Amino acid sequence: MSLLPTGFKTLVRREILRFVRRPRNTFAPPFITNVLYFSVFGLILGERIRDIAGVPYIVFILPGLIVLGAVSNAFENASFSIFHGRWNEYIHETLTSPLSYGQMVWAYIVSSATRGVIVGVLVALLGLAIINPLYAASVGVAQPLYLIAFMLVITLLFASFGVAGGLWAEDFDDLTMMNQFILRPLVFFGGVFYSLSDIPPMLRDVSLLNPMIYMVNGVRYGFIGRAEVDPNASLAVLLLLTVLVATLDVYLFKKGYGLTD
């Protein structure tokens, strides 16, 4: 990181410290939420559903819950940081810095993706702590390189979406609306709690338009070595989408969209 511009590193550090210093607001909520998810969907319903794709139900949903926590926090961090900076007008300090627009955007993306990865790791550790005593040696990391690659790509992608969302939002209600009415429905219809083989063929084809399908299957492949969508194709699609959205973010910054009156 020493080869990176000082201004870029400073902005990344500021944004990371912003959420690290408030763990009750950033890390406690997803931890509590996932305790509930694992308790209700994993332990209670899992006793009735038993296996999906040859693995215990609670093991099957673990990767999806990791994705949910990671992308939600990456998106929320970027969108809130951009919007809060606009709302309180301190983002102008960043805009007048010697950083290029690309460096500004990627500083917000990288710092937000960092929060997403941290939350994803916390959810994974929580899941393993609950699952492994119940299903000895049921969960490991079958494909670590794929798992790392997917975790990086999905958090960078949703941090990029968050930057665009933070520029678009006109008030705090817009941020809540994006999370509750756009992000979470995509997650819940993204194969987190069910297998694609369990839904009608037409719905399965429609589901493939949802990027969450590729994310959940990619992380699931990293954990249990099984996926219903080719992980290489999924990774390629997500990488392309990340580049496109990040490029859009840089374009919006250059145009001053949402940044100037």
mmCIF file of C-alpha atoms in Angstrom:
data_model
loop_
_atom_site.group_PDB
_atom_site.id
_atom_site.type_symbol
_atom_site.label_atom_id
_atom_site.label_comp_id
_atom_site.label_asym_id
_atom_site.label_seq_id
_atom_site.Cartn_x
_atom_site.Cartn_y
_atom_site.Cartn_z
ATOM 1 C CA MET A 1 0.000 0.000 0.000
ATOM 2 C CA SER A 2 3.086 2.244 0.273
ATOM 3 C CA LEU A 3 3.029 2.762 -3.497
ATOM 4 C CA LEU A 4 -0.443 4.267 -3.332
ATOM 5 C CA PRO A 5 -0.919 8.051 -3.162
ATOM 6 C CA THR A 6 -0.880 9.495 0.349
ATOM 7 C CA GLY A 7 -4.239 11.197 -0.172
ATOM 8 C CA PHE A 8 -5.851 7.921 -1.223
ATOM 9 C CA LYS A 9 -4.488 6.103 1.837
ATOM 10 C CA THR A 10 -5.600 8.933 4.094
ATOM 11 C CA LEU A 11 -9.167 8.865 2.770
ATOM 12 C CA VAL A 12 -9.332 5.071 3.066
ATOM 13 C CA ARG A 13 -8.011 5.270 6.628
ATOM 14 C CA ARG A 14 -10.519 7.977 7.583
ATOM 15 C CA GLU A 15 -13.440 5.978 6.220
ATOM 16 C CA ILE A 16 -12.330 2.749 7.913
ATOM 17 C CA LEU A 17 -11.827 4.477 11.256
ATOM 18 C CA ARG A 18 -15.300 5.978 10.939
ATOM 19 C CA PHE A 19 -16.969 2.570 11.258
ATOM 20 C CA VAL A 20 -14.320 0.825 13.378
ATOM 21 C CA ARG A 21 -14.760 3.405 16.138
ATOM 22 C CA ARG A 22 -18.502 2.700 16.339
ATOM 23 C CA PRO A 23 -18.706 -1.110 16.710
ATOM 24 C CA ARG A 24 -22.126 -0.949 18.402
ATOM 25 C CA ASN A 25 -23.547 0.559 15.227
ATOM 26 C CA THR A 26 -21.554 -1.388 12.658
ATOM 27 C CA PHE A 27 -20.784 -4.867 14.021
ATOM 28 C CA ALA A 28 -23.282 -5.555 16.789
ATOM 29 C CA PRO A 29 -26.489 -5.335 14.645
ATOM 30 C CA PRO A 30 -25.417 -7.921 11.995
ATOM 31 C CA PHE A 31 -24.140 -10.199 14.765
ATOM 32 C CA ILE A 32 -27.476 -10.135 16.594
ATOM 33 C CA THR A 33 -29.462 -10.429 13.349
ATOM 34 C CA ASN A 34 -27.541 -13.516 12.283
ATOM 35 C CA VAL A 35 -27.945 -15.154 15.695
ATOM 36 C CA LEU A 36 -31.685 -14.889 14.984
ATOM 37 C CA TYR A 37 -31.302 -16.179 11.419
ATOM 38 C CA PHE A 38 -29.299 -19.199 12.542
ATOM 39 C CA SER A 39 -31.697 -19.874 15.410
ATOM 40 C CA VAL A 40 -34.937 -19.631 13.426
ATOM 41 C CA PHE A 41 -33.990 -20.720 9.908
ATOM 42 C CA GLY A 42 -31.087 -22.975 10.766
ATOM 43 C CA LEU A 43 -31.900 -24.729 14.004
ATOM 44 C CA ILE A 44 -35.716 -24.677 14.156
ATOM 45 C CA LEU A 45 -36.643 -24.974 10.462
ATOM 46 C CA GLY A 46 -33.518 -27.001 9.764
ATOM 47 C CA GLU A 47 -34.843 -29.796 11.967
ATOM 48 C CA ARG A 48 -37.826 -30.072 9.610
ATOM 49 C CA ILE A 49 -36.206 -29.399 6.249
ATOM 50 C CA ARG A 50 -33.168 -31.554 6.994
ATOM 51 C CA ASP A 51 -30.946 -31.700 3.862
ATOM 52 C CA ILE A 52 -30.699 -29.613 0.697
ATOM 53 C CA ALA A 53 -28.261 -30.608 -2.052
ATOM 54 C CA GLY A 54 -26.959 -33.325 0.247
ATOM 55 C CA VAL A 55 -25.933 -31.026 3.107
ATOM 56 C CA PRO A 56 -27.730 -30.051 6.338
ATOM 57 C CA TYR A 57 -30.024 -27.077 5.827
ATOM 58 C CA ILE A 58 -28.167 -24.867 8.317
ATOM 59 C CA VAL A 59 -24.932 -25.561 6.414
ATOM 60 C CA PHE A 60 -26.669 -24.791 3.118
ATOM 61 C CA ILE A 61 -27.856 -21.339 4.252
ATOM 62 C CA LEU A 62 -24.567 -20.288 5.892
ATOM 63 C CA PRO A 63 -22.984 -18.928 2.663
ATOM 64 C CA GLY A 64 -26.147 -16.970 1.863
ATOM 65 C CA LEU A 65 -26.170 -15.354 5.291
ATOM 66 C CA ILE A 66 -22.517 -14.433 4.862
ATOM 67 C CA VAL A 67 -23.355 -12.781 1.530
ATOM 68 C CA LEU A 68 -26.322 -10.968 3.100
ATOM 69 C CA GLY A 69 -24.177 -9.525 5.885
ATOM 70 C CA ALA A 70 -21.245 -8.650 3.626
ATOM 71 C CA VAL A 71 -23.112 -6.914 0.805
ATOM 72 C CA SER A 72 -25.573 -5.126 3.115
ATOM 73 C CA ASN A 73 -22.767 -3.570 5.133
ATOM 74 C CA ALA A 74 -20.652 -2.700 2.094
ATOM 75 C CA PHE A 75 -23.654 -0.982 0.509
ATOM 76 C CA GLU A 76 -24.763 0.778 3.691
ATOM 77 C CA ASN A 77 -21.288 2.058 4.489
ATOM 78 C CA ALA A 78 -20.688 3.556 1.044
ATOM 79 C CA SER A 79 -24.157 5.027 0.619
ATOM 80 C CA PHE A 80 -24.243 6.530 4.113
ATOM 81 C CA SER A 81 -20.705 7.895 3.899
ATOM 82 C CA ILE A 82 -21.350 9.641 0.577
ATOM 83 C CA PHE A 83 -24.765 10.925 1.601
ATOM 84 C CA HIS A 84 -23.621 12.062 5.055
ATOM 85 C CA GLY A 85 -20.712 13.904 3.469
ATOM 86 C CA ARG A 86 -23.114 15.640 1.088
ATOM 87 C CA TRP A 87 -25.619 16.384 3.846
ATOM 88 C CA ASN A 88 -23.029 17.988 6.126
ATOM 89 C CA GLU A 89 -21.020 19.408 3.210
ATOM 90 C CA TYR A 90 -17.675 17.993 4.308
ATOM 91 C CA ILE A 91 -17.402 15.965 1.103
ATOM 92 C CA HIS A 92 -16.291 19.225 -0.538
ATOM 93 C CA GLU A 93 -12.979 18.851 1.287
ATOM 94 C CA THR A 94 -12.466 15.585 -0.568
ATOM 95 C CA LEU A 95 -13.548 17.087 -3.893
ATOM 96 C CA THR A 96 -11.053 19.946 -3.575
ATOM 97 C CA SER A 97 -8.183 17.626 -2.653
ATOM 98 C CA PRO A 98 -5.483 16.739 -5.240
ATOM 99 C CA LEU A 99 -6.955 13.245 -5.564
ATOM 100 C CA SER A 100 -8.277 12.200 -8.951
ATOM 101 C CA TYR A 101 -11.947 11.299 -9.223
ATOM 102 C CA GLY A 102 -10.981 7.674 -9.641
ATOM 103 C CA GLN A 103 -8.930 7.735 -6.443
ATOM 104 C CA MET A 104 -11.776 9.358 -4.528
ATOM 105 C CA VAL A 105 -14.299 6.786 -5.704
ATOM 106 C CA TRP A 106 -12.049 3.797 -5.088
ATOM 107 C CA ALA A 107 -11.151 5.039 -1.613
ATOM 108 C CA TYR A 108 -14.847 4.966 -0.701
ATOM 109 C CA ILE A 109 -15.288 1.593 -2.416
ATOM 110 C CA VAL A 110 -12.271 -0.067 -0.773
ATOM 111 C CA SER A 111 -13.097 1.188 2.722
ATOM 112 C CA SER A 112 -16.738 0.086 2.405
ATOM 113 C CA ALA A 113 -15.743 -3.293 0.989
ATOM 114 C CA THR A 114 -13.435 -3.697 4.005
ATOM 115 C CA ARG A 115 -16.405 -3.321 6.327
ATOM 116 C CA GLY A 116 -18.340 -5.851 4.254
ATOM 117 C CA VAL A 117 -15.518 -8.395 4.424
ATOM 118 C CA ILE A 118 -15.144 -7.943 8.194
ATOM 119 C CA VAL A 119 -18.865 -8.505 8.746
ATOM 120 C CA GLY A 120 -18.808 -11.508 6.395
ATOM 121 C CA VAL A 121 -15.965 -13.056 8.395
ATOM 122 C CA LEU A 122 -17.808 -12.412 11.670
ATOM 123 C CA VAL A 123 -20.944 -14.095 10.308
ATOM 124 C CA ALA A 124 -18.866 -17.051 9.104
ATOM 125 C CA LEU A 125 -17.218 -17.461 12.509
ATOM 126 C CA LEU A 126 -20.583 -17.222 14.230
ATOM 127 C CA GLY A 127 -22.048 -19.826 11.887
ATOM 128 C CA LEU A 128 -19.158 -22.215 12.398
ATOM 129 C CA ALA A 129 -19.380 -21.796 16.164
ATOM 130 C CA ILE A 130 -23.062 -22.801 16.019
ATOM 131 C CA ILE A 131 -22.873 -25.472 13.322
ATOM 132 C CA ASN A 132 -19.728 -27.457 14.077
ATOM 133 C CA PRO A 133 -20.846 -28.652 17.543
ATOM 134 C CA LEU A 134 -24.056 -29.912 15.903
ATOM 135 C CA TYR A 135 -22.560 -31.374 12.718
ATOM 136 C CA ALA A 136 -19.016 -32.468 13.423
ATOM 137 C CA ALA A 137 -16.689 -31.559 10.548
ATOM 138 C CA SER A 138 -19.669 -30.591 8.369
ATOM 139 C CA VAL A 139 -18.325 -27.185 7.448
ATOM 140 C CA GLY A 140 -14.895 -26.261 6.247
ATOM 141 C CA VAL A 141 -13.545 -24.279 3.338
ATOM 142 C CA ALA A 142 -13.525 -26.503 0.282
ATOM 143 C CA GLN A 143 -12.248 -23.894 -2.192
ATOM 144 C CA PRO A 144 -10.445 -21.115 -0.274
ATOM 145 C CA LEU A 145 -9.248 -19.210 -3.352
ATOM 146 C CA TYR A 146 -12.768 -19.051 -4.770
ATOM 147 C CA LEU A 147 -14.131 -18.005 -1.394
ATOM 148 C CA ILE A 148 -11.642 -15.136 -1.100
ATOM 149 C CA ALA A 149 -12.211 -14.063 -4.702
ATOM 150 C CA PHE A 150 -15.995 -13.999 -4.353
ATOM 151 C CA MET A 151 -15.903 -12.177 -1.013
ATOM 152 C CA LEU A 152 -13.709 -9.472 -2.487
ATOM 153 C CA VAL A 153 -15.743 -9.086 -5.667
ATOM 154 C CA ILE A 154 -19.182 -9.012 -4.062
ATOM 155 C CA THR A 155 -18.184 -6.454 -1.431
ATOM 156 C CA LEU A 156 -16.483 -4.248 -4.031
ATOM 157 C CA LEU A 157 -19.559 -4.514 -6.246
ATOM 158 C CA PHE A 158 -22.030 -3.498 -3.564
ATOM 159 C CA ALA A 159 -19.743 -0.786 -2.262
ATOM 160 C CA SER A 160 -19.827 0.560 -5.832
ATOM 161 C CA PHE A 161 -23.619 0.386 -5.822
ATOM 162 C CA GLY A 162 -23.549 2.174 -2.466
ATOM 163 C CA VAL A 163 -21.531 5.082 -3.894
ATOM 164 C CA ALA A 164 -24.130 5.531 -6.652
ATOM 165 C CA GLY A 165 -26.930 5.246 -4.098
ATOM 166 C CA GLY A 166 -25.333 7.839 -1.840
ATOM 167 C CA LEU A 167 -25.121 10.266 -4.757
ATOM 168 C CA TRP A 168 -28.735 9.643 -5.775
ATOM 169 C CA ALA A 169 -30.368 9.819 -2.325
ATOM 170 C CA GLU A 170 -32.058 13.083 -1.418
ATOM 171 C CA ASP A 171 -32.753 12.238 2.228
ATOM 172 C CA PHE A 172 -32.167 9.490 4.776
ATOM 173 C CA ASP A 173 -35.463 7.830 3.855
ATOM 174 C CA ASP A 174 -34.062 7.139 0.387
ATOM 175 C CA LEU A 175 -31.164 5.217 1.932
ATOM 176 C CA THR A 176 -33.572 3.099 3.971
ATOM 177 C CA MET A 177 -35.765 2.505 0.919
ATOM 178 C CA MET A 178 -32.845 1.263 -1.176
ATOM 179 C CA ASN A 179 -31.785 -1.186 1.519
ATOM 180 C CA GLN A 180 -35.235 -2.477 2.445
ATOM 181 C CA PHE A 181 -37.017 -2.474 -0.925
ATOM 182 C CA ILE A 182 -34.193 -3.185 -3.365
ATOM 183 C CA LEU A 183 -31.238 -4.839 -1.672
ATOM 184 C CA ARG A 184 -32.955 -7.231 0.723
ATOM 185 C CA PRO A 185 -35.536 -8.569 -1.783
ATOM 186 C CA LEU A 186 -32.677 -9.343 -4.165
ATOM 187 C CA VAL A 187 -30.943 -11.245 -1.373
ATOM 188 C CA PHE A 188 -33.995 -13.230 -0.265
ATOM 189 C CA PHE A 189 -34.770 -14.207 -3.870
ATOM 190 C CA GLY A 190 -31.115 -14.981 -4.511
ATOM 191 C CA GLY A 191 -31.062 -18.604 -3.390
ATOM 192 C CA VAL A 192 -30.088 -17.943 0.216
ATOM 193 C CA PHE A 193 -32.777 -20.151 1.765
ATOM 194 C CA TYR A 194 -33.621 -22.489 -1.113
ATOM 195 C CA SER A 195 -32.076 -24.436 -3.959
ATOM 196 C CA LEU A 196 -32.683 -23.454 -7.580
ATOM 197 C CA SER A 197 -33.653 -27.056 -8.264
ATOM 198 C CA ASP A 198 -36.632 -26.659 -5.922
ATOM 199 C CA ILE A 199 -38.366 -23.950 -7.964
ATOM 200 C CA PRO A 200 -40.186 -24.205 -11.338
ATOM 201 C CA PRO A 201 -37.972 -23.961 -14.452
ATOM 202 C CA MET A 202 -39.424 -20.614 -15.546
ATOM 203 C CA LEU A 203 -38.748 -19.046 -12.147
ATOM 204 C CA ARG A 204 -35.279 -20.542 -12.186
ATOM 205 C CA ASP A 205 -34.546 -18.850 -15.512
ATOM 206 C CA VAL A 206 -35.833 -15.526 -14.193
ATOM 207 C CA SER A 207 -33.756 -15.954 -11.034
ATOM 208 C CA LEU A 208 -30.600 -16.039 -13.134
ATOM 209 C CA LEU A 209 -31.130 -12.330 -13.833
ATOM 210 C CA ASN A 210 -30.581 -11.680 -10.121
ATOM 211 C CA PRO A 211 -26.857 -11.060 -9.416
ATOM 212 C CA MET A 212 -27.347 -12.472 -5.903
ATOM 213 C CA ILE A 213 -27.706 -15.943 -7.395
ATOM 214 C CA TYR A 214 -24.125 -15.813 -8.622
ATOM 215 C CA MET A 215 -22.829 -14.374 -5.349
ATOM 216 C CA VAL A 216 -24.521 -16.882 -3.083
ATOM 217 C CA ASN A 217 -23.556 -19.818 -5.296
ATOM 218 C CA GLY A 218 -19.977 -18.587 -5.510
ATOM 219 C CA VAL A 219 -19.549 -18.307 -1.748
ATOM 220 C CA ARG A 220 -21.368 -21.613 -1.289
ATOM 221 C CA TYR A 221 -18.919 -23.211 -3.711
ATOM 222 C CA GLY A 222 -16.052 -21.794 -1.659
ATOM 223 C CA PHE A 223 -17.419 -23.378 1.513
ATOM 224 C CA ILE A 224 -18.884 -26.728 0.502
ATOM 225 C CA GLY A 225 -17.526 -27.169 -3.024
ATOM 226 C CA ARG A 226 -20.992 -27.286 -4.600
ATOM 227 C CA ALA A 227 -22.723 -24.734 -6.788
ATOM 228 C CA GLU A 228 -25.760 -24.692 -9.047
ATOM 229 C CA VAL A 229 -24.162 -22.103 -11.319
ATOM 230 C CA ASP A 230 -20.669 -22.394 -12.815
ATOM 231 C CA PRO A 231 -18.425 -20.506 -10.333
ATOM 232 C CA ASN A 232 -16.044 -19.361 -13.064
ATOM 233 C CA ALA A 233 -18.890 -17.870 -15.083
ATOM 234 C CA SER A 234 -20.318 -16.312 -11.916
ATOM 235 C CA LEU A 235 -16.991 -14.708 -11.053
ATOM 236 C CA ALA A 236 -16.594 -13.349 -14.573
ATOM 237 C CA VAL A 237 -20.094 -11.829 -14.544
ATOM 238 C CA LEU A 238 -19.554 -10.217 -11.140
ATOM 239 C CA LEU A 239 -16.126 -8.850 -12.079
ATOM 240 C CA LEU A 240 -17.544 -7.261 -15.221
ATOM 241 C CA LEU A 241 -20.457 -5.789 -13.287
ATOM 242 C CA THR A 242 -18.092 -4.382 -10.640
ATOM 243 C CA VAL A 243 -15.954 -2.655 -13.263
ATOM 244 C CA LEU A 244 -19.046 -1.197 -14.975
ATOM 245 C CA VAL A 245 -20.592 0.153 -11.750
ATOM 246 C CA ALA A 246 -17.289 1.570 -10.466
ATOM 247 C CA THR A 247 -16.748 3.251 -13.844
ATOM 248 C CA LEU A 248 -20.230 4.761 -13.567
ATOM 249 C CA ASP A 249 -19.355 6.057 -10.093
ATOM 250 C CA VAL A 250 -16.256 7.815 -11.415
ATOM 251 C CA TYR A 251 -18.306 9.330 -14.250
ATOM 252 C CA LEU A 252 -20.916 10.614 -11.771
ATOM 253 C CA PHE A 253 -18.196 12.172 -9.609
ATOM 254 C CA LYS A 254 -16.694 13.894 -12.639
ATOM 255 C CA LYS A 255 -20.093 15.270 -13.617
ATOM 256 C CA GLY A 256 -20.746 16.404 -10.045
ATOM 257 C CA TYR A 257 -23.981 14.412 -9.921
ATOM 258 C CA GLY A 258 -25.495 14.918 -6.490
ATOM 259 C CA LEU A 259 -22.387 16.778 -5.376
ATOM 260 C CA THR A 260 -23.204 20.237 -6.634
ATOM 261 C CA ASP A 261 -26.410 22.271 -6.287
#
